[in-house]
Short mmCIF file of C-alpha atoms and ligand atoms in Angstrom, two decimals:
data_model
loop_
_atom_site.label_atom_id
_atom_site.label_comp_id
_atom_site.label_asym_id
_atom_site.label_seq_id
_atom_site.Cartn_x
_atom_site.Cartn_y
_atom_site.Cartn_z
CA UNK A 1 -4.50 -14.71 1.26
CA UNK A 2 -4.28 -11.11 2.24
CA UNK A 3 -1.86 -9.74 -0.57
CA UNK A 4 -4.42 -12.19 -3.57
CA UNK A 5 -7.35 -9.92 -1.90
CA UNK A 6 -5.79 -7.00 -2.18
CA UNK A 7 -4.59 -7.79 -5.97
CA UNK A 8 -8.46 -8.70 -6.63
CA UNK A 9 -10.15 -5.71 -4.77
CA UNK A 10 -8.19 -3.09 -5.59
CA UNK A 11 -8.91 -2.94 -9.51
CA UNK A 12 -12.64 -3.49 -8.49
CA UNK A 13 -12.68 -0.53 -6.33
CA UNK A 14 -10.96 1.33 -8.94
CA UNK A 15 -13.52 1.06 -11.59
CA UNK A 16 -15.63 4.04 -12.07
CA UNK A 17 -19.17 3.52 -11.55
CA UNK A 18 -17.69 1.73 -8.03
CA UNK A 19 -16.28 5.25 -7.19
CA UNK A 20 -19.21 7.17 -8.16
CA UNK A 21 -21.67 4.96 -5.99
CA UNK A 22 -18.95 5.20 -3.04
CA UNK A 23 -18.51 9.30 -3.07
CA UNK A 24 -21.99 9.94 -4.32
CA UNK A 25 -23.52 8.37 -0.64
CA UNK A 26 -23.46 9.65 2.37
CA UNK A 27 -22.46 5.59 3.23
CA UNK A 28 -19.31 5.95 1.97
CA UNK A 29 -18.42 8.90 3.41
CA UNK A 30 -19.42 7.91 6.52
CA UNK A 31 -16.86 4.86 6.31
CA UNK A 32 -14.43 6.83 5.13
CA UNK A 33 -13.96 9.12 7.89
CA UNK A 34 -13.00 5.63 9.86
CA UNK A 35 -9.72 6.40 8.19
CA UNK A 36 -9.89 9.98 7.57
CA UNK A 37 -9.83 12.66 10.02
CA UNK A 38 -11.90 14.92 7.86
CA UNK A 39 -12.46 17.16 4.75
CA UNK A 40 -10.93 20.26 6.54
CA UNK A 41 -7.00 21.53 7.76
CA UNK A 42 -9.23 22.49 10.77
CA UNK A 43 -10.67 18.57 11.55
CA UNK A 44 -7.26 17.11 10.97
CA UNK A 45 -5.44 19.56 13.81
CA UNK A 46 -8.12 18.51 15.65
CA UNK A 47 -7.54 15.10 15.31
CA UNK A 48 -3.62 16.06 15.85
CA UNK A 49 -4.55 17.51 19.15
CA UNK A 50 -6.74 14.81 20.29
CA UNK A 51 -3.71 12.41 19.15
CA UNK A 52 -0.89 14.68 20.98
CA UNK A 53 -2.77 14.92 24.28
CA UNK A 54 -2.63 11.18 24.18
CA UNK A 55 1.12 11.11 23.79
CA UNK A 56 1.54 10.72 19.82
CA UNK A 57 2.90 12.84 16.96
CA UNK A 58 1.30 13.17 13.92
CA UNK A 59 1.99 13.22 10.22
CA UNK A 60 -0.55 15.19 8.34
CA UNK A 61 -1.23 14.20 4.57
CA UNK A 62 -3.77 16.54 2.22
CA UNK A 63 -5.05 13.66 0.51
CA UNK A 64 -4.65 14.08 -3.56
CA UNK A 65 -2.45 11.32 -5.77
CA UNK A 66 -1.94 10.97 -9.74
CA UNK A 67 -2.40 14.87 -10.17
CA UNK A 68 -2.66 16.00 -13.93
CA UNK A 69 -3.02 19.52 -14.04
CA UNK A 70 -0.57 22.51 -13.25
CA UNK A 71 -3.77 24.01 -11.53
CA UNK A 72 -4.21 21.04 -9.13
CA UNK A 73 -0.14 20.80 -8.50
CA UNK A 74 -0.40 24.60 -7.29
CA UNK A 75 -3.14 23.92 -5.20
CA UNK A 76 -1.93 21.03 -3.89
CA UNK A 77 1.42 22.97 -2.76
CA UNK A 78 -0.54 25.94 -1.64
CA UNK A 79 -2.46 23.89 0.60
CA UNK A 80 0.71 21.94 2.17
CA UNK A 81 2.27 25.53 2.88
CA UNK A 82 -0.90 26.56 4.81
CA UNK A 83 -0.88 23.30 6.87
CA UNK A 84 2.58 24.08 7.84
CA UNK A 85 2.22 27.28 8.80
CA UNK A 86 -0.68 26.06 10.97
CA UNK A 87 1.92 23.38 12.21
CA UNK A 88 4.04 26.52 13.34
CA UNK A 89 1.39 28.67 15.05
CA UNK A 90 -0.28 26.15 17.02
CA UNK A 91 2.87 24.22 18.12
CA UNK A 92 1.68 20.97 17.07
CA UNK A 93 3.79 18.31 17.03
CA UNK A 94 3.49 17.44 13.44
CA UNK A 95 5.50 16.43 10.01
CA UNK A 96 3.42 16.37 6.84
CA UNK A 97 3.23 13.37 4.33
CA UNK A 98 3.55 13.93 0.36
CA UNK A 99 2.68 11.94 -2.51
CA UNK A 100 4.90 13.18 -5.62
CA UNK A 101 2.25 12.90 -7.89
CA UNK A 102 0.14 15.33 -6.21
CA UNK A 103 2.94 17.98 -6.63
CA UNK A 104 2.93 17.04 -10.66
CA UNK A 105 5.70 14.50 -11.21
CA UNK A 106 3.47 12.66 -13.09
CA UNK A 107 3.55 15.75 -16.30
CA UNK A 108 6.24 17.95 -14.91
CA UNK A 109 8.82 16.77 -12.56
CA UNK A 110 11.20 19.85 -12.33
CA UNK A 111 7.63 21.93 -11.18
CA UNK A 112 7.43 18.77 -8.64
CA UNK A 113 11.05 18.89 -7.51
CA UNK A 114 11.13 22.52 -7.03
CA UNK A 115 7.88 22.43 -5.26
CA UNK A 116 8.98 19.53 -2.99
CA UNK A 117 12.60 21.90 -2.06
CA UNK A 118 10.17 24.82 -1.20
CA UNK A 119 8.07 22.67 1.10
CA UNK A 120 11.01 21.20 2.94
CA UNK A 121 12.22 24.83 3.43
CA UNK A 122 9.23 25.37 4.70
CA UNK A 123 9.30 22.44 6.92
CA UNK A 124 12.72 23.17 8.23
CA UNK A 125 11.34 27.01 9.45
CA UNK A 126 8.65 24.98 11.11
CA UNK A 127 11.19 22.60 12.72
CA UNK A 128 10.19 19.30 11.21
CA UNK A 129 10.43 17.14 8.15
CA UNK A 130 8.04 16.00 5.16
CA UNK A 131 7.82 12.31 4.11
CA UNK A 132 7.30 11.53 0.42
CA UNK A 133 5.10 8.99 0.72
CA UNK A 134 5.63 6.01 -1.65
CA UNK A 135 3.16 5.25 -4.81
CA UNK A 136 2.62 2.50 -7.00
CA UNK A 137 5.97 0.74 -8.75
CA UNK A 138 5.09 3.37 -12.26
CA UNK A 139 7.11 6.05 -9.83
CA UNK A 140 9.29 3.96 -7.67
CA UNK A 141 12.57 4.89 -9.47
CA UNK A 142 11.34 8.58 -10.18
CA UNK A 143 10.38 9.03 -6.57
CA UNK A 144 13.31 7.62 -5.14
CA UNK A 145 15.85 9.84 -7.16
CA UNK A 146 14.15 12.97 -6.30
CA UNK A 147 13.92 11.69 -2.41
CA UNK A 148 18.10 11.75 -2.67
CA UNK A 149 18.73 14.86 -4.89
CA UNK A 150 16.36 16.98 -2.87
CA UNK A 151 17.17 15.36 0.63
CA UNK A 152 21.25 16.49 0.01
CA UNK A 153 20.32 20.09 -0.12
CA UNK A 154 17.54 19.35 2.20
CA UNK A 155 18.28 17.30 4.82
CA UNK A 156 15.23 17.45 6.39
CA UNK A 157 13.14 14.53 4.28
CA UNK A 158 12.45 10.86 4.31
CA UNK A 159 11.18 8.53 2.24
CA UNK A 160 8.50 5.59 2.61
CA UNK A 161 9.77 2.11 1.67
CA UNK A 162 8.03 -1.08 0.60
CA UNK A 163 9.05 -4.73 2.08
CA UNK A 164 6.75 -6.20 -0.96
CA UNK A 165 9.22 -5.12 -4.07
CA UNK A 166 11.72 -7.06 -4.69
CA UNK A 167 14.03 -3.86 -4.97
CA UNK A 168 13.12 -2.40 -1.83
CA UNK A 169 16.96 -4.48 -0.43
CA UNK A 170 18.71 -2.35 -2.76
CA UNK A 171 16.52 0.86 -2.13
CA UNK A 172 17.37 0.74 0.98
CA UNK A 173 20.90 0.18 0.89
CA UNK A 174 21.08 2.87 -1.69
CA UNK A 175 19.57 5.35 0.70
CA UNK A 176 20.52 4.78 4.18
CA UNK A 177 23.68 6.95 3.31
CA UNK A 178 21.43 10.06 2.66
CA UNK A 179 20.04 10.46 6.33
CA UNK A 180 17.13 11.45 6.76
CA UNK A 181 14.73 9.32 7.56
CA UNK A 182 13.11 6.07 6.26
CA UNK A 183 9.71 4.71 6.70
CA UNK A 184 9.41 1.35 6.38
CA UNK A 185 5.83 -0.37 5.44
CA UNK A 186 4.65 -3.26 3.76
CA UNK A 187 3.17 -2.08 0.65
CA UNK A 188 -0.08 -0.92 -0.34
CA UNK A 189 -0.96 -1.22 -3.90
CA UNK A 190 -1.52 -4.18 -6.60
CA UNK A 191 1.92 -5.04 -7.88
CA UNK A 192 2.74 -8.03 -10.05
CA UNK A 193 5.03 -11.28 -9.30
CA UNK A 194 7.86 -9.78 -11.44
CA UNK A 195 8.14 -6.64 -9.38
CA UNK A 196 6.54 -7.68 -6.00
CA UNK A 197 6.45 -10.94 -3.45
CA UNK A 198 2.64 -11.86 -3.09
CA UNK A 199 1.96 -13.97 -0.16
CA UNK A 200 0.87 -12.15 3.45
CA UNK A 201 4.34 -14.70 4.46
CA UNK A 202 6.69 -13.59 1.82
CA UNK A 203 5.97 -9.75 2.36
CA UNK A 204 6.37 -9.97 5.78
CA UNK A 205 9.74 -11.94 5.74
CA UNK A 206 11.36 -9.31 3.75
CA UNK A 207 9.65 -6.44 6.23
CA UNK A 208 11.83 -8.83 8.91
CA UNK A 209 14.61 -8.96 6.79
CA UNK A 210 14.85 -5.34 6.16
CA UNK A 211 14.40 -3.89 9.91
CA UNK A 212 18.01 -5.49 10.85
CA UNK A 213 20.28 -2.96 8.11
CA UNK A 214 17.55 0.08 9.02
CA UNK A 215 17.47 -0.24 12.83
CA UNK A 216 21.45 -0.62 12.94
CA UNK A 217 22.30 2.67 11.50
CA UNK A 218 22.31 5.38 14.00
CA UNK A 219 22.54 8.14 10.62
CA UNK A 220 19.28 6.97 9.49
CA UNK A 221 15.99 7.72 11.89
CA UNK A 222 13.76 4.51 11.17
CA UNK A 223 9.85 4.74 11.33
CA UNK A 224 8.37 1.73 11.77
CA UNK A 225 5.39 2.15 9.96
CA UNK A 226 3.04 -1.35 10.41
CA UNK A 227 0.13 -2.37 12.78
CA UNK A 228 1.71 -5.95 12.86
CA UNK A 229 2.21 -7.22 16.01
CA UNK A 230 4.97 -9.50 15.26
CA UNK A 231 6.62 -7.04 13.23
CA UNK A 232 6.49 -4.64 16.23
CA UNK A 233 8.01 -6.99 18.81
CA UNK A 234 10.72 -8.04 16.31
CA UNK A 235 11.57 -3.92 15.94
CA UNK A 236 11.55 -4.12 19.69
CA UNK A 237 14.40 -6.69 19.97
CA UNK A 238 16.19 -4.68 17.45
CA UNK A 239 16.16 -1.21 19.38
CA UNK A 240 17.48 -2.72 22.37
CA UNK A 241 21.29 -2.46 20.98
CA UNK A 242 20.05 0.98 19.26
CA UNK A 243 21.42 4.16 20.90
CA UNK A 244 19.75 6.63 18.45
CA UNK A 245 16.01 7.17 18.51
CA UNK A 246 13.21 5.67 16.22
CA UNK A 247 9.58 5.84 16.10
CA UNK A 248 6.62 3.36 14.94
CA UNK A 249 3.93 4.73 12.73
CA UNK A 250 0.28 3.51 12.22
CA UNK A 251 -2.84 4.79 10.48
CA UNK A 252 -5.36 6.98 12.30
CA UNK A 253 -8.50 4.88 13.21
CA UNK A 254 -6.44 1.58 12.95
CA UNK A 255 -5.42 -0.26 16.18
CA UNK A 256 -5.57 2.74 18.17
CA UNK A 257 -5.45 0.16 21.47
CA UNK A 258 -2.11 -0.79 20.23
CA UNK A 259 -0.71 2.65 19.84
CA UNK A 260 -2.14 3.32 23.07
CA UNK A 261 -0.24 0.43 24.37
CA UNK A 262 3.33 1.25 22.75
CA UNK A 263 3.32 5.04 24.10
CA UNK A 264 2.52 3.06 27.67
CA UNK A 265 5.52 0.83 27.49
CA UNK A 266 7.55 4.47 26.58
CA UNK A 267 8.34 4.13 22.62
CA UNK A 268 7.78 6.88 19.96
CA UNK A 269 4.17 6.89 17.94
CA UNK A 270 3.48 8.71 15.24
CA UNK A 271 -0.14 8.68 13.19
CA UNK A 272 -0.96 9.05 9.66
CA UNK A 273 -3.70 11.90 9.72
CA UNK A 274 -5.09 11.98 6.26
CA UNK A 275 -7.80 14.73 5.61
CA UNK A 276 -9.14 16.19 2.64
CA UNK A 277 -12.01 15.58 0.10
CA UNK A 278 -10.34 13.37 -2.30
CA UNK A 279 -10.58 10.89 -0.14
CA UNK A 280 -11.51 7.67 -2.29
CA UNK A 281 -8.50 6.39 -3.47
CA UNK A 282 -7.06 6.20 -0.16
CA UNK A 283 -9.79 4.35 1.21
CA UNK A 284 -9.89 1.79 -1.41
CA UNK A 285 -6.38 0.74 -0.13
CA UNK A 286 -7.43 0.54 3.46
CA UNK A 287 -10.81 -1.64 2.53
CA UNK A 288 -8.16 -4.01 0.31
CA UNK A 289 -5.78 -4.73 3.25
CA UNK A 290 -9.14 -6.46 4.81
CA UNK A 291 -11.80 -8.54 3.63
CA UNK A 292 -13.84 -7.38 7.07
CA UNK A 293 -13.88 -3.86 5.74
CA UNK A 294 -14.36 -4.40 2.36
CA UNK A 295 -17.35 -6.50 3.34
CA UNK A 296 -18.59 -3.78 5.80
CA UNK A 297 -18.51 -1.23 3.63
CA UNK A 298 -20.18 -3.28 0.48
CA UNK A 299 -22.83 -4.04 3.13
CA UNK A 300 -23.32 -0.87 4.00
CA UNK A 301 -23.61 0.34 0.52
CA UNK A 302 -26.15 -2.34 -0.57
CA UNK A 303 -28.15 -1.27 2.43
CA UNK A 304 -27.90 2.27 2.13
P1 FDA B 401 -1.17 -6.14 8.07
O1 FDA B 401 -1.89 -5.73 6.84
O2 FDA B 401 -0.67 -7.53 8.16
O3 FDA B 401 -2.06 -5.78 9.30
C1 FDA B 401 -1.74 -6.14 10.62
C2 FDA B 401 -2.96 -5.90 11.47
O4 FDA B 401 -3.26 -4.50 11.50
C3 FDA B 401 -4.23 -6.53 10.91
O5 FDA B 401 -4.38 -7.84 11.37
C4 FDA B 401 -5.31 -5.60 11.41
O6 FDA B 401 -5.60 -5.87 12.75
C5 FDA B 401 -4.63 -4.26 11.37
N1 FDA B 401 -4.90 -3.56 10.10
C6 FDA B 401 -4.04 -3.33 9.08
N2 FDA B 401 -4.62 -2.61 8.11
C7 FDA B 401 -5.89 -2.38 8.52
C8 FDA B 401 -7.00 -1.70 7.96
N3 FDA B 401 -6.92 -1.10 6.76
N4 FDA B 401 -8.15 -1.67 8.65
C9 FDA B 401 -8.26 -2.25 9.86
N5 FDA B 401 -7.24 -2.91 10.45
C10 FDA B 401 -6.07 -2.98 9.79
N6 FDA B 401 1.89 1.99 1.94
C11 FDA B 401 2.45 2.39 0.77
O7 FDA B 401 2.42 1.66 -0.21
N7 FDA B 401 3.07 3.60 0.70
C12 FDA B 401 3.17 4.44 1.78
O8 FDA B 401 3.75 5.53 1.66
C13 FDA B 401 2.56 4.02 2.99
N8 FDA B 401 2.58 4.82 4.10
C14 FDA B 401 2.12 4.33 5.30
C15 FDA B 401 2.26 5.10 6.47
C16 FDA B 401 1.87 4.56 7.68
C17 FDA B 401 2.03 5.38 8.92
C18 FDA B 401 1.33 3.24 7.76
C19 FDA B 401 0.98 2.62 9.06
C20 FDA B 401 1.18 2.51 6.61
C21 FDA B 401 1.54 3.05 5.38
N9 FDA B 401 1.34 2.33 4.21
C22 FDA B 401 1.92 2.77 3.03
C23 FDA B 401 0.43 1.16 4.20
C24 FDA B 401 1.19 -0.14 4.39
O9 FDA B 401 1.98 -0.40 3.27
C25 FDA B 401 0.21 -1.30 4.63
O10 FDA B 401 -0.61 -1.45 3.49
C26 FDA B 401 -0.67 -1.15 5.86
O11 FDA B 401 0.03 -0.57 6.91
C27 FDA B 401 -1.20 -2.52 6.34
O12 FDA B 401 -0.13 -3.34 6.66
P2 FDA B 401 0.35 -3.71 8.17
O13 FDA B 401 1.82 -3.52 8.19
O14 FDA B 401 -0.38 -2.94 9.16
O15 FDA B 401 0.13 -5.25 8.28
#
């Protein structure tokens, strides 16, 4: 039922006038900063502190996706190198979290690829990583070529991985030799039967079925990225014969309890901190993974 929702609501939220409504009220900026730490560098460090003081990492991402202007590629680069060098001076324990298409794959990849190289340099004088975050199946191949070519000279990337495609098996095979590290998740975007399993059941038997092959090599550093219970515990079975480290990831504003819970029992946490103003596109995937928000935020909008 979840995964039919999501395939129904998400080309709804998408339409236009939808968007305009949702960014034009105060109402749906208000229910977007459930999910989003803010519109500044400075709220999101906040939030990182906040977060670190309770025991977690972070992964800061400028929100921006499906760039299509040099101008907004540049900015979009220049803003990642001021985050990091904020990273650097205040010592927080952060990575950062990239979408391709905000660096420009989508009209100029070689701009995007050198772009994503500087950044990980970048990173790597800051002492920590980026994660290319994963988009919607149009850049799955794209995104997962550059991940390798730039992670050889790199070595300091990872890449996010679906369990709902089909090809995420081979993906993953494919790129466990390159290090790094890979972030596991269930997949957040409307994909079709050919390319995708649908049901809630089917996506999370492959999520299952992946975890074995990423938690048993000790090159690769897994991140567990799902508020799934089940999914959790099963990870937790896994790490018991694991002698390198791995962390989970969740969503800032989602399950915090839980987090709460897993730095308690003594495992690794790390949050998605997404800040920024272009914050709609990302919300419309968190109100598609459940009816209850979806519901609470038309509600809110109808009484605004
Ligand atoms: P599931 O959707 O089954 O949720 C399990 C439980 O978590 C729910 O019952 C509910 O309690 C809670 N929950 C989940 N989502 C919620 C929400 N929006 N609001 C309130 N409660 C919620 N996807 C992608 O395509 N590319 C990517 O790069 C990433 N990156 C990424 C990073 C991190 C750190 C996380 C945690 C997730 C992603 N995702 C992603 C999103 C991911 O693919 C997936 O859509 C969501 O994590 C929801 O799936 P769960 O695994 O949490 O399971």
């Amino acid at each position: 039922m979840g995964r039919v929702f999501q395939r129904l609501a998400l080309p709804v939220l998408h339409a236009s006038p939808v968007e305009r409504v949702a960014t034009g009220s105060r109402v749906g900026r208000s229910v977007a900063r459930r999910f989003v730490a803010g519109e500044t560098l400075e709220e999101a460090l906040a939030a990182a502190r906040r977060l670190q003081q309770a025991g977690m990492s972070v992964s800061l991402n400028h929100l921006g996706e499906e760039v299509t202007d040099p101008k907004a590629a540049a900015q979009a680069l220049e803003d990642y190198r001021v985050c990091l060098t904020a990273i650097a001076s205040e010592g927080i324990d952060a990575n950062l979290s990239v979408k391709l298409t905000q660096l420009g794959m989508g009209f100029d990849p070689e701009a995007a690829e050198a772009a994503l190289a500087e950044l990980a340099a970048a990173a790597g004088a800051a002492n920590t990583t980026i994660t290319i975050d994963m988009e919607d199946s149009r850049w799955t191949e794209q995104t997962v070529a550059m991940y390798e070519k730039v992670q050889r000279s790199a070595g300091n990337l990872g890449l996010a991985l679906q369990a709902y495609l089909y090809r995420t098996v081979d993906d993953l095979r494919r790129l466990l030799p390159s290090g790094g590290h890979i972030r596991l998740c269930k997949g957040a975007y409307a994909e079709p039967p050919t390319l995708a399993w649908q049901s809630a059941g089917e996506v999370d038997d492959s999520f299952a079925s992946l975890l074995p092959p990423l938690m048993a090599c000790e090159e690769v550093y897994p991140a567990i990225a799902t508020h799934d219970e089940r999914l959790i515990s099963l990870t937790r079975n896994l790490a018991v014969s694991r002698t390198a480290a791995f962390e989970y990831q969740m969503m800032y504003g989602v399950r915090e309890p839980l987090q709460g819970r897993l730095v308690a029992d003594g495992f690794r946490v790390r949050v998605y901190v997404p800040y920024g103003s272009h914050w709609y596109p990302y919300l419309t995937r968190r109100l598609a993974e459940r009816p209850a928000n979806l519901m609470f935020f038309v509600r809110a909008l109808i009484g605004r």
